[in-house]
Coordinates of C-alpha atoms in Angstrom, one line a residue:
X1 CA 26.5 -55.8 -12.9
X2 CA 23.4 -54.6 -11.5
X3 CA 24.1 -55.6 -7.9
X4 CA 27.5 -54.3 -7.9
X5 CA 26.3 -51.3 -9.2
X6 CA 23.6 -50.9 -6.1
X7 CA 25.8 -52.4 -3.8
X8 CA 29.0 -49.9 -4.6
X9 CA 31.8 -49.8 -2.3
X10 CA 31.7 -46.6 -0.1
X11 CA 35.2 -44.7 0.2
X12 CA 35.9 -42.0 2.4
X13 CA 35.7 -39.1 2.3
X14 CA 32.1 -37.4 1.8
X15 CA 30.8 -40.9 0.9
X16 CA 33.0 -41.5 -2.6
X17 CA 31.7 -44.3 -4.1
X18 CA 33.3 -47.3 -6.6
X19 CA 31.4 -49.8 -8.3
X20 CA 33.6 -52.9 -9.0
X21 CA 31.4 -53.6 -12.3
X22 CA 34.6 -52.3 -14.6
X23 CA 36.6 -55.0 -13.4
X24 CA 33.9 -57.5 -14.5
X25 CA 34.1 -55.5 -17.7
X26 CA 37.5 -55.9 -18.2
X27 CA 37.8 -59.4 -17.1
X28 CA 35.1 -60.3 -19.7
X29 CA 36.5 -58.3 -22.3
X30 CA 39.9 -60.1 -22.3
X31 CA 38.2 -63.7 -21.8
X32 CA 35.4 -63.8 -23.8
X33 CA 35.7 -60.5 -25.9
X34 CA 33.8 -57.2 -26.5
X35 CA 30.4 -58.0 -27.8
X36 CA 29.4 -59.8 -24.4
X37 CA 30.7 -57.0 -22.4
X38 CA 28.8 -54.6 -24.7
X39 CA 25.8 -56.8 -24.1
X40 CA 25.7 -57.1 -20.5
X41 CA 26.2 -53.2 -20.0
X42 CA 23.1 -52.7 -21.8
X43 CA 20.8 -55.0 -20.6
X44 CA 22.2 -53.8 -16.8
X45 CA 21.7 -50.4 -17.7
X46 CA 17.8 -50.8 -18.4
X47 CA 17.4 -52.7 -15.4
X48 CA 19.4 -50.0 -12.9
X49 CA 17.0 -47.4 -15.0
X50 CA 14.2 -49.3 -14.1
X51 CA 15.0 -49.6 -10.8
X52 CA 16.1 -46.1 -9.7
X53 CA 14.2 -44.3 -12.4
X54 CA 12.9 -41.6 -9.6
X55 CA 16.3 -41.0 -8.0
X56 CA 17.9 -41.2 -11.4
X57 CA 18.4 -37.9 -13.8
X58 CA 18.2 -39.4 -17.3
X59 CA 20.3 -37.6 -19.1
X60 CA 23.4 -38.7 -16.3
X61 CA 22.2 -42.3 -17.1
X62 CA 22.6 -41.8 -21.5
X63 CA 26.1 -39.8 -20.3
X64 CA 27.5 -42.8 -17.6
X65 CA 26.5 -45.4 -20.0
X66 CA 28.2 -43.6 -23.5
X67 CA 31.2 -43.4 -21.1
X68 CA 31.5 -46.9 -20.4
X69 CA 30.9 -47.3 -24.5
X70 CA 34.0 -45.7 -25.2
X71 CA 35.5 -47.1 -22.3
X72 CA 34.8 -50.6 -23.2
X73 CA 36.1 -50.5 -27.1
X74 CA 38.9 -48.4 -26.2
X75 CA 40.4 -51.1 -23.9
X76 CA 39.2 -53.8 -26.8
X77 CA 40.9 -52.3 -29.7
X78 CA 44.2 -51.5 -27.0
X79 CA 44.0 -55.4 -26.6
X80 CA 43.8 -56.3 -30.0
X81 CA 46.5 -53.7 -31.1
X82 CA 49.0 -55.2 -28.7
X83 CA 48.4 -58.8 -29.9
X84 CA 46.3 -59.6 -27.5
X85 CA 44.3 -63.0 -27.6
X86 CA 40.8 -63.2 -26.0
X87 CA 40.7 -66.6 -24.1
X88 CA 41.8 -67.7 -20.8
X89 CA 44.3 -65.7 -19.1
X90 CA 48.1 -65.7 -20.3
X91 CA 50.3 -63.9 -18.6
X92 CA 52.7 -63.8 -21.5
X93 CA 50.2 -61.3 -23.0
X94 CA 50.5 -59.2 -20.1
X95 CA 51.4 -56.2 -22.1
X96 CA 48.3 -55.9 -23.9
X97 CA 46.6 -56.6 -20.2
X98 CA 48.5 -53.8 -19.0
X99 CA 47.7 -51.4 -22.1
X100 CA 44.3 -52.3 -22.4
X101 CA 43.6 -51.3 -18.7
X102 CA 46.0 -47.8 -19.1
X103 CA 43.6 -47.0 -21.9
X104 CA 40.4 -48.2 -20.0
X105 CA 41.4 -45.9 -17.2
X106 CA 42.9 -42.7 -19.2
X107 CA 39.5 -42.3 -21.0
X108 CA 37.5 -42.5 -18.2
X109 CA 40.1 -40.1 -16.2
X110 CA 39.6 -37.8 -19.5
X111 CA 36.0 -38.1 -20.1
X112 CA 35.3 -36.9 -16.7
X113 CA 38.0 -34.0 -16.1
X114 CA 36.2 -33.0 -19.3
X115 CA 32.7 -32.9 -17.4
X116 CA 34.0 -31.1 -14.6
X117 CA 35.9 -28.7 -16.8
X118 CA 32.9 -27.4 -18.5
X119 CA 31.6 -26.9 -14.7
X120 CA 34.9 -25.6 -13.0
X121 CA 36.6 -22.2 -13.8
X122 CA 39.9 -24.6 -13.0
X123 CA 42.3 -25.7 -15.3
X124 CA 41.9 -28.8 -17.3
X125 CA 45.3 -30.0 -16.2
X126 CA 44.9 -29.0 -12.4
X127 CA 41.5 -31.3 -12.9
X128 CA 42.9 -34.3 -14.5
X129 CA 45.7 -34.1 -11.8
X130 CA 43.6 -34.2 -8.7
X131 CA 40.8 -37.2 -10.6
X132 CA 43.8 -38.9 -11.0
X133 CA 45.2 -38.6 -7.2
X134 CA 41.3 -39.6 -6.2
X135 CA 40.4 -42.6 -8.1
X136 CA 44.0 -44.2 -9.2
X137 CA 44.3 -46.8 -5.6
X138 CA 40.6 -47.5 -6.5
X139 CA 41.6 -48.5 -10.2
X140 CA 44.4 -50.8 -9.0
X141 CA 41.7 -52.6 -6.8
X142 CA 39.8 -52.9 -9.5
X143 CA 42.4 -54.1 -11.6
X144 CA 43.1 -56.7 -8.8
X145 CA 39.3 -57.8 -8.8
X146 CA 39.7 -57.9 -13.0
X147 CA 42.9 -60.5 -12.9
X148 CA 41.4 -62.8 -10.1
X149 CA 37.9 -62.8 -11.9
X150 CA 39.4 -63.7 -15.4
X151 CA 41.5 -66.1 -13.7
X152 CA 38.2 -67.8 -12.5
X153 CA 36.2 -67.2 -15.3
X154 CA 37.4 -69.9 -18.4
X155 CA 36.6 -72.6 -16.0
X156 CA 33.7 -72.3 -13.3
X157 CA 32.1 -68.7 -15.2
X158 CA 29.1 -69.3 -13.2
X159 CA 30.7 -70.1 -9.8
X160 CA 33.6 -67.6 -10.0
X161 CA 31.0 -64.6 -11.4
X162 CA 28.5 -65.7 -8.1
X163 CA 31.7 -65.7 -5.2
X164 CA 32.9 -62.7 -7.0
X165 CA 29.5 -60.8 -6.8
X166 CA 28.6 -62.1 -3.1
X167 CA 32.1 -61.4 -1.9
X168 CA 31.8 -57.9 -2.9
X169 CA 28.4 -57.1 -1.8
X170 CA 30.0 -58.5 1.8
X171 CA 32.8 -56.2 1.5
X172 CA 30.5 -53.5 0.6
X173 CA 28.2 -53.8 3.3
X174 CA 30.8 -53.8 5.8
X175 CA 32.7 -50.4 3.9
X176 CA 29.5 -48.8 3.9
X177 CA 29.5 -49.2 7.8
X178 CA 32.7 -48.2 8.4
X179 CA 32.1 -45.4 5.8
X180 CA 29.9 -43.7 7.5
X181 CA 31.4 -44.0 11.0
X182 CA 34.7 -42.8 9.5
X183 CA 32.4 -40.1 8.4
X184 CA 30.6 -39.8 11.6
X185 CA 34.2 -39.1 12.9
X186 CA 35.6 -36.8 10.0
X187 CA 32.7 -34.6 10.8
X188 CA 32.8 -34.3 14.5
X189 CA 37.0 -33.3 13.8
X190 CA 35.9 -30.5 11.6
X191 CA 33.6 -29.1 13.5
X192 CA 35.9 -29.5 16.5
X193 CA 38.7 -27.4 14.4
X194 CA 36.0 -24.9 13.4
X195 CA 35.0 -24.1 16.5
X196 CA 38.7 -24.3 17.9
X197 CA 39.7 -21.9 14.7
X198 CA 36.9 -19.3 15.2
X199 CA 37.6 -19.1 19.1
X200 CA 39.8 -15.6 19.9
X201 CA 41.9 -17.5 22.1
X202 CA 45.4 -19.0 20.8
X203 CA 45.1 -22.8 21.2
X204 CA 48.3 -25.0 20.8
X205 CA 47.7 -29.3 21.9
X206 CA 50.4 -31.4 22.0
X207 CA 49.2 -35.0 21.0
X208 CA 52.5 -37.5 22.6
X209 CA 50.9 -40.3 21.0
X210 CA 50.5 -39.0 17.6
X211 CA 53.7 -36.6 18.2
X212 CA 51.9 -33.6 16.0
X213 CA 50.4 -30.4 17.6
X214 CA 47.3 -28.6 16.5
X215 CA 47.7 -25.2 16.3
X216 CA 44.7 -22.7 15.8
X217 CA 44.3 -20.1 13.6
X218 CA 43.8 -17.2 16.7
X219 CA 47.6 -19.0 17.2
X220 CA 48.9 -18.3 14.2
X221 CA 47.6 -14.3 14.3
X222 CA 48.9 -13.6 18.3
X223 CA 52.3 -15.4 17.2
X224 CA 52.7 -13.6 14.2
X225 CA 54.2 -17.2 13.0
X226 CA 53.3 -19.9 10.7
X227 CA 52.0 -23.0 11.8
X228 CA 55.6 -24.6 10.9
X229 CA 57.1 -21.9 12.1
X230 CA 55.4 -22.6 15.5
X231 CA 56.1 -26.4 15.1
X232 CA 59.9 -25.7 14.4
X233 CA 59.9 -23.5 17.8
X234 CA 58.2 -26.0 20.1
X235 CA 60.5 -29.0 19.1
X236 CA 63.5 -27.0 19.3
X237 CA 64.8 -27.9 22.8
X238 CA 67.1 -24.6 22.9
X239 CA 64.3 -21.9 23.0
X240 CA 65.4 -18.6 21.3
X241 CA 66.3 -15.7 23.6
X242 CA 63.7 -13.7 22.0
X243 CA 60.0 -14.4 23.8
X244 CA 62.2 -17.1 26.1
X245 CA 59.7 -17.3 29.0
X246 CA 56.4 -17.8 26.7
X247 CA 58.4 -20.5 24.6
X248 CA 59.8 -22.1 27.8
X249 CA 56.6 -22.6 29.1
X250 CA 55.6 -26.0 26.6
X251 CA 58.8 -27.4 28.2
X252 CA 57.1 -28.3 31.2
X253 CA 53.9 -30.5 31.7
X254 CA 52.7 -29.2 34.9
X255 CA 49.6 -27.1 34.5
X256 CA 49.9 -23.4 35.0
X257 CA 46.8 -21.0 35.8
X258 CA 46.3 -17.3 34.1
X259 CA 49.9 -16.3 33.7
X260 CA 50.7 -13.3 32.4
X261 CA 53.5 -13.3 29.6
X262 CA 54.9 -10.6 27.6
X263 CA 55.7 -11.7 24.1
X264 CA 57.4 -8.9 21.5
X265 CA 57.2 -9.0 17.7
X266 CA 56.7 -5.9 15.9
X267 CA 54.6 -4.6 18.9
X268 CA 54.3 -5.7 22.4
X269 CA 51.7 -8.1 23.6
X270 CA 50.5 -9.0 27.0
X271 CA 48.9 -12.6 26.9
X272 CA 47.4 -14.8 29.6
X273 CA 48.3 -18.1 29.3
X274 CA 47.1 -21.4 31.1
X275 CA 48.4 -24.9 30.7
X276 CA 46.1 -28.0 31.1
X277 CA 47.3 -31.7 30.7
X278 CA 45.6 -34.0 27.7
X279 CA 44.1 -37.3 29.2
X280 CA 42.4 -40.1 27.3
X281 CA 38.9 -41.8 28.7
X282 CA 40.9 -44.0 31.2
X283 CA 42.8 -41.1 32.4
X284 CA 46.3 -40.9 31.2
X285 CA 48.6 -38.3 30.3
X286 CA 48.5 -38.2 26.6
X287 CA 49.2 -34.4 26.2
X288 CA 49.1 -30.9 26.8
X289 CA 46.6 -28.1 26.2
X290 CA 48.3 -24.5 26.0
X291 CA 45.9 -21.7 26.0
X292 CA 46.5 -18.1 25.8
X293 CA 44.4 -14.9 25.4
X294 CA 45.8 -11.2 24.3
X295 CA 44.9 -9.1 27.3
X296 CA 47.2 -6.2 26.2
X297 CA 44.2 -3.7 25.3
X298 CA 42.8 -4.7 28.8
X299 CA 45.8 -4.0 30.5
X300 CA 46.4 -0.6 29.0
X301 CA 42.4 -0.2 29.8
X302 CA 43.2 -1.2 33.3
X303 CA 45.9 0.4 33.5
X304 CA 43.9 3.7 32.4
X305 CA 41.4 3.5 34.6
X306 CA 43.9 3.2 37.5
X307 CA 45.1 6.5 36.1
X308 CA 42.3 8.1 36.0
X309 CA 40.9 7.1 39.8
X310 CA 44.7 9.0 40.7
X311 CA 43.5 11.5 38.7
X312 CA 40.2 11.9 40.1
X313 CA 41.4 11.5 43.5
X314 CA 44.5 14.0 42.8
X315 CA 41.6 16.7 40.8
X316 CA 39.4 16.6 44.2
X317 CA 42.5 17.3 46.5
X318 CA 43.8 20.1 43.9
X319 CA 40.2 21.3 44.3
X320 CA 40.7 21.7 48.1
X321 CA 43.8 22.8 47.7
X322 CA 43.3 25.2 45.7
X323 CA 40.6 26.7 47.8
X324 CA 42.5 26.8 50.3
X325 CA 45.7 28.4 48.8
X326 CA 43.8 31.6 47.2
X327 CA 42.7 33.0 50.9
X328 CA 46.3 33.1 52.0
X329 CA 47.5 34.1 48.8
X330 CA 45.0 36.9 48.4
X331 CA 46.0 38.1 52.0
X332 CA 49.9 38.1 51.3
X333 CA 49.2 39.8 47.8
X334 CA 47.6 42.2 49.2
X335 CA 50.1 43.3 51.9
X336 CA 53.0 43.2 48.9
X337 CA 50.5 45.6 46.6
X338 CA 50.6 47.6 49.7
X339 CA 54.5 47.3 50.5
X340 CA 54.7 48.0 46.8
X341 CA 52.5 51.5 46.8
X342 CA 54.0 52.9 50.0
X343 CA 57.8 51.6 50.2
X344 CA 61.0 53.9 48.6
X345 CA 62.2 52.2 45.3
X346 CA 65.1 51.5 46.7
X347 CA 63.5 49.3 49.1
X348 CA 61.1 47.9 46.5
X349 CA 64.7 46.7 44.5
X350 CA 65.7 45.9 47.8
X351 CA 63.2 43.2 48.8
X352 CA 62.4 42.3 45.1
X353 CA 58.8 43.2 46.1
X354 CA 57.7 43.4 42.3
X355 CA 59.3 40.2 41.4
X356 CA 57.2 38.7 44.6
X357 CA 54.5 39.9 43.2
X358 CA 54.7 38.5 39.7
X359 CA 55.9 35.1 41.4
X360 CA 52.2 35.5 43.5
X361 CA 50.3 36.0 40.4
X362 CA 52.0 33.0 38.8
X363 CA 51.2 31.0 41.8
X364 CA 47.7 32.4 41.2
X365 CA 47.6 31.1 37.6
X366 CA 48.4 27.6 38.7
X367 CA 45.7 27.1 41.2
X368 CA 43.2 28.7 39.0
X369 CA 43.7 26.3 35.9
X370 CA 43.9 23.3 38.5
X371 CA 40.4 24.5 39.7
X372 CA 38.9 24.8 35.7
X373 CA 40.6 21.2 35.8
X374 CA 39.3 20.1 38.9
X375 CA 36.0 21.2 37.8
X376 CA 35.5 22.5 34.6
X377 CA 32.1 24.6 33.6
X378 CA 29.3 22.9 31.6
X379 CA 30.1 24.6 28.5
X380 CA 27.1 27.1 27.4
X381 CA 26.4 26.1 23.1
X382 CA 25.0 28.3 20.8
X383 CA 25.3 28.3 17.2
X384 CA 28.4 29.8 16.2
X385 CA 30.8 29.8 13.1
X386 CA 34.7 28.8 14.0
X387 CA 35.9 31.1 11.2
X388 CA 34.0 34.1 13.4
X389 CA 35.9 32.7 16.5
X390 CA 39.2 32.7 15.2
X391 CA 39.3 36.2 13.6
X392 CA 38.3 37.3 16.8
X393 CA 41.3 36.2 18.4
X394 CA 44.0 36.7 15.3
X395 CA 42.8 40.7 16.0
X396 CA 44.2 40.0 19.6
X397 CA 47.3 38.3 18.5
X398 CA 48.2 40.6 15.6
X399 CA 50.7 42.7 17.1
X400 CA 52.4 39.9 18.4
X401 CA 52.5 38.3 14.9
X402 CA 53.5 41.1 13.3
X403 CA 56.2 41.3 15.6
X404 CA 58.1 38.1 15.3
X405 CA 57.0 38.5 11.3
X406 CA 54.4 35.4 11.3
X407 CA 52.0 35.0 8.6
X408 CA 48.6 33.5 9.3
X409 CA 46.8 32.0 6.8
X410 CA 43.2 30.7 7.3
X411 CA 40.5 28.4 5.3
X412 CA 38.1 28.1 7.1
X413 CA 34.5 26.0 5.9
X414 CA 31.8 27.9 7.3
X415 CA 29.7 25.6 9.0
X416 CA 27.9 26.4 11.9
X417 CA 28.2 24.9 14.9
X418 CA 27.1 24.4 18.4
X419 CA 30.0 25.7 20.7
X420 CA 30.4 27.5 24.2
X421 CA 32.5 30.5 22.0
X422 CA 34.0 31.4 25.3
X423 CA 35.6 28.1 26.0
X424 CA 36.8 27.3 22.2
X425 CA 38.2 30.8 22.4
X426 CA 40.5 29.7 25.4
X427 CA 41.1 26.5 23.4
X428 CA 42.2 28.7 20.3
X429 CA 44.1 30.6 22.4
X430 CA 46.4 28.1 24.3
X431 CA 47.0 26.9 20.9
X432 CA 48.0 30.0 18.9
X433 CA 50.2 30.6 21.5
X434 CA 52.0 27.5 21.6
X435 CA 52.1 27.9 18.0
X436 CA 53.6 31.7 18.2
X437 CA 56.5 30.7 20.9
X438 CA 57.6 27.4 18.7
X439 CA 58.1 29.8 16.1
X440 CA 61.2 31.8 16.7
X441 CA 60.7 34.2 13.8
X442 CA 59.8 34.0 10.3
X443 CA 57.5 31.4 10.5
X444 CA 54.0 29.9 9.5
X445 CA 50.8 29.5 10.9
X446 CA 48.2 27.9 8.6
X447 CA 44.4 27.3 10.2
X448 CA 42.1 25.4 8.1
X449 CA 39.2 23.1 7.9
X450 CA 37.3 19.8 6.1
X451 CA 34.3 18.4 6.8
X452 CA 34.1 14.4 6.9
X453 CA 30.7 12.0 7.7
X454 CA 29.1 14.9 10.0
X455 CA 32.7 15.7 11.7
X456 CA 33.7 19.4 11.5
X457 CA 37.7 19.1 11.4
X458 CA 40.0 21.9 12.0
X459 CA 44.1 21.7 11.7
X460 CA 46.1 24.0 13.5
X461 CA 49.4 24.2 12.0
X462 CA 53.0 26.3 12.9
X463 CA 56.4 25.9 11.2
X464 CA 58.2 25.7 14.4
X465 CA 60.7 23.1 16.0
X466 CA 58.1 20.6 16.4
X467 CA 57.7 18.8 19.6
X468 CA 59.9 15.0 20.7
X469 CA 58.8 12.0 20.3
X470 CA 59.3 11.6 24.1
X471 CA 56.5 14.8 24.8
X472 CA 54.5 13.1 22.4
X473 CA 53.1 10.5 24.3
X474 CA 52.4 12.5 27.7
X475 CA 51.0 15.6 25.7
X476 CA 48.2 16.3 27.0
X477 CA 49.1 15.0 30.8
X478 CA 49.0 17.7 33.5
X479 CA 52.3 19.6 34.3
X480 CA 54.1 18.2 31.3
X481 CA 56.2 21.2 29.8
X482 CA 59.3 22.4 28.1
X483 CA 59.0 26.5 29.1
X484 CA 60.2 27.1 31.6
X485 CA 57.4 29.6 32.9
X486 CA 54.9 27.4 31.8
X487 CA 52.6 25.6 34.0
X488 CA 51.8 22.4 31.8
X489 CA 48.0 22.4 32.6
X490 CA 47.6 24.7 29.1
X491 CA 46.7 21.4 27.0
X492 CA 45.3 19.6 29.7
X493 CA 42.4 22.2 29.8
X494 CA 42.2 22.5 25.9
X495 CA 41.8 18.9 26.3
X496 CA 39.2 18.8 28.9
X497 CA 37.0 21.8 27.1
X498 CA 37.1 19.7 23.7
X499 CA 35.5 16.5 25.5
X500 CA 33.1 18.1 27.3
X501 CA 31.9 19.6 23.6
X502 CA 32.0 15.8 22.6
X503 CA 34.8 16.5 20.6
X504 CA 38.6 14.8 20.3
X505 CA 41.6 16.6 20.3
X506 CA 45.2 14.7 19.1
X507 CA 48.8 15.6 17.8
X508 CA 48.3 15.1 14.0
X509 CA 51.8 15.3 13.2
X510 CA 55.0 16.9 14.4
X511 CA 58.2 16.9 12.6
X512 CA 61.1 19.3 12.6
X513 CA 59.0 21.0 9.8
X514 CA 56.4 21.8 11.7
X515 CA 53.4 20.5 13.9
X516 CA 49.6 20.4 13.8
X517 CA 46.8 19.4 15.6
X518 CA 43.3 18.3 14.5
X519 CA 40.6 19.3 16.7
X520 CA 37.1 17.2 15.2
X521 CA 33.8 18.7 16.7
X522 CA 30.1 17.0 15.5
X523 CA 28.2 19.3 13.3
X524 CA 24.7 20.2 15.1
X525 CA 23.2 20.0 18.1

């Protein structure tokens, strides 16, 4: 008992042990009864105490031992009640056998679900079920080792307890070494799947030997799938019309290097995908290894900063442009403001000369908001208060409120900030006036405030007609406008002035009840 105990069989995983001592126990206790058994466990126990009495924690030792106590008599008394005989082996009593080992096995299942219960937050069923999963093969092993040890026992005890004991050490010895390469093995695979899992790319292999795939979890989130999900998809010879070319791509085992594919669940994703084959260490084709990366942000990025070299490249030739526009145009205004003072009215009505001139100055609008575009002024900051700004510019707009019967209601927080006043006033100003021609008449214009984590936030709101979901996403892009004597560069500059205050601008929400935007500014310098 003592040398099964040291020499235990290791079990993966995480180096399980069993000691095959219980079937010795049980094979004693049916052939030569309880007392011997009882006997044996003791005197092994002070020896294994002796031995390991530094590694050991004694009060584990008093608990393993009672166990085995109420093991052992358990068993004996199942025996006993199920007319059980204790000499050699008879089969015809193999009820009580049976019994005697059920019992044997329940209290020890019992005993230690009870252990781990008073350590667990778990359920004392949901423990007894998975001890039970763990250690029930073992117990018919040992119940193998118990029957061909009793069957040895009632006639060479000495020679059958000495094969039976060497054997097992053997077979221990060599567990143990293939215990802890299995181990060796199981380790290297979950670190493998870690790293795999934690990797932002999706990872899909096909294993043709095994027939399985291993899917990552970066996989599961791009796809938007579940791993079975994903499984179903790639055996499925018909691939669904929906994401076809991505799906297609497993079909074939030729590698394939960075190819962009668009795949569409709720949203649209751009991914990058490369195939490599799967070869063992002599070089065949066991497999494939899909890889694929979402590149979508990158591609709206790139495809951004494209935009904006067109943009820089159209602002400098506007610049030029527009340089050299306002010399002609200054020359041919002046000989119409001339034609204008010295022609008959008649003549004036007959060469529309005033509506040539308003056409001049509109022209003249244009190129100067695409030169404050081109190349807008440093704005000049000094403390100022918003709420100062904005009644300012409601005394401007008053008549023109009161005239289309608006009401403008403002709540302002009064925190002081550092702004160019000029510059916010023309952003104020492109605003309210938005505001005032999206409302017909009758309408609403509230202006207030919050103040979140050092971010001064003011909404600008109107009850009018709201703006499309198609304007919504080219807003603030030059020349984008519904009026038609607008010139579209209106938010474009409101835009460009709030950045250059380090600031943000956006459409907060716009519905046929009404729109407002949120203009956040930092608080100090």
């Amino acid at each position: 008992m003592v040398l099964l105990n040291y020499y235990d069989i290791k079990l993966p995983p995480n180096g399980n042990g069993t000691s095959f001592d219980s079937s010795l126990h049980l094979a004693v206790l049916v052939v030569f009864g309880m007392k011997y058994v009882l006997f044996s466990l003791l005197l092994s126990t002070v020896f294994i105490f002796i031995f390991q009495y530094k590694k050991m924690v004694w009060w584990k030792h008093i608990f393993n031992f009672s166990m085995y106590v109420l093991m052992i008599c358990s068993a004996y008394y199942t025996f006993l009640f199920f007319d059980g005989e204790i000499r050699a082996i008879d089969f015809a009593h193999s009820p009580a056998y049976i019994a005697s080992f059920v019992v044997y096995y329940t209290v020890n299942a019992l005993i230690m679900a009870f252990y781990f219960f008073l350590n667990s937050s778990q359920r004392m069923y949901v423990i007894v079920t998975s001890i039970v999963k763990e250690t029930i093969f073992e117990y018919m092993i040992i119940l193998g080792g118990a029957v061909i040890l009793a069957l040895s026992l009632p006639f060479y005890p000495m020679f059958g307890l000495a094969m039976f004991t060497a054997i097992l050490v053997v077979l221990s010895i060599i567990f143990r070494k293939y215990s802890y390469l299995y181990e060796e093995v199981l380790k290297d695979k979950v670190f493998i799947e870690q790293l795999l899992n934690a990797l932002p790319s999706g990872i899909i292999m096909n294993d043709k030997l095994k027939g399985n795939y291993f899917i990552n979890e970066s996989a599961v989130t791009l796809l938007s799938l579940g791993k079975k999900d994903i499984e179903h998809m790639l055996n499925e010879r018909q691939k669904p019309k929906e994401n076809k070319a991505f799906w297609e791509l497993f079909l074939t085992s030729s590698p394939v290097t960075n190819k962009k594919i668009v795949y569409k669940t709720l949203e649209t994703k751009t991914f990058l995908m490369s195939k490599v084959q799967l070869k063992n260490r002599y070089d065949e084709h066991i497999g494939e290894i899909t890889y694929f990366l979402d590149i979508t942000e990158m591609e709206q990025l790139t495809k951004r900063i494209h935009q904006s070299e067109k943009l820089a490249l159209m602002g400098e030739m506007a610049a030029k442009a527009a340089h050299e526009i306002r010399n002609p145009l200054a020359v041919i205004h002046g000989f119409l403001a001339f034609m204008n003072e010295n022609l008959a009215e008649n003549e004036r009505k007959q060469y529309h000369i005033p509506l040539l001139l308003k056409e001049i100055d509109r022209i003249n609008a244009i190129v100067e908001d695409m030169l404050l575009i081109a190349k807008p002024s440093a704005p000049m900051l000094k403390e100022t208060y918003m709420e100062t700004i904005v009644q300012d510019l409601l005394f401007l707009l008053q008549h023109i409120c009161e005239t289309k019967k608006i009401a403008v209601h403002v709540r302002l927080d009064r925190v002081p900030l550092w702004i160019d006043p000029k510059q916010m006033m023309q952003v104020l100003y492109n605003l309210l006036h938005n505001s005032i021609e999206a409302i017909e008449e009758n309408g609403t214009i509230c202006i207030y405030s919050d103040v979140n984590e050092g971010t001064y936030n003011m909404y600008i709101y109107d009850s009018g007609r709201g703006i499309s979901k198609e304007m919504e996403k080219a807003l603030f892009e030059p020349f984008m406008t519904t009026k038609s004597s607008g010139t579209g560069l209106g938010l474009t500059i409101v835009k460009r002035i709030i950045e250059n205050h380090g600031g943000t601008i956006a459409l907060h929400d716009s519905s046929e009840k009404g729109t407002t935007f949120v203009i956040s500014l930092p608080i100090g310098r």
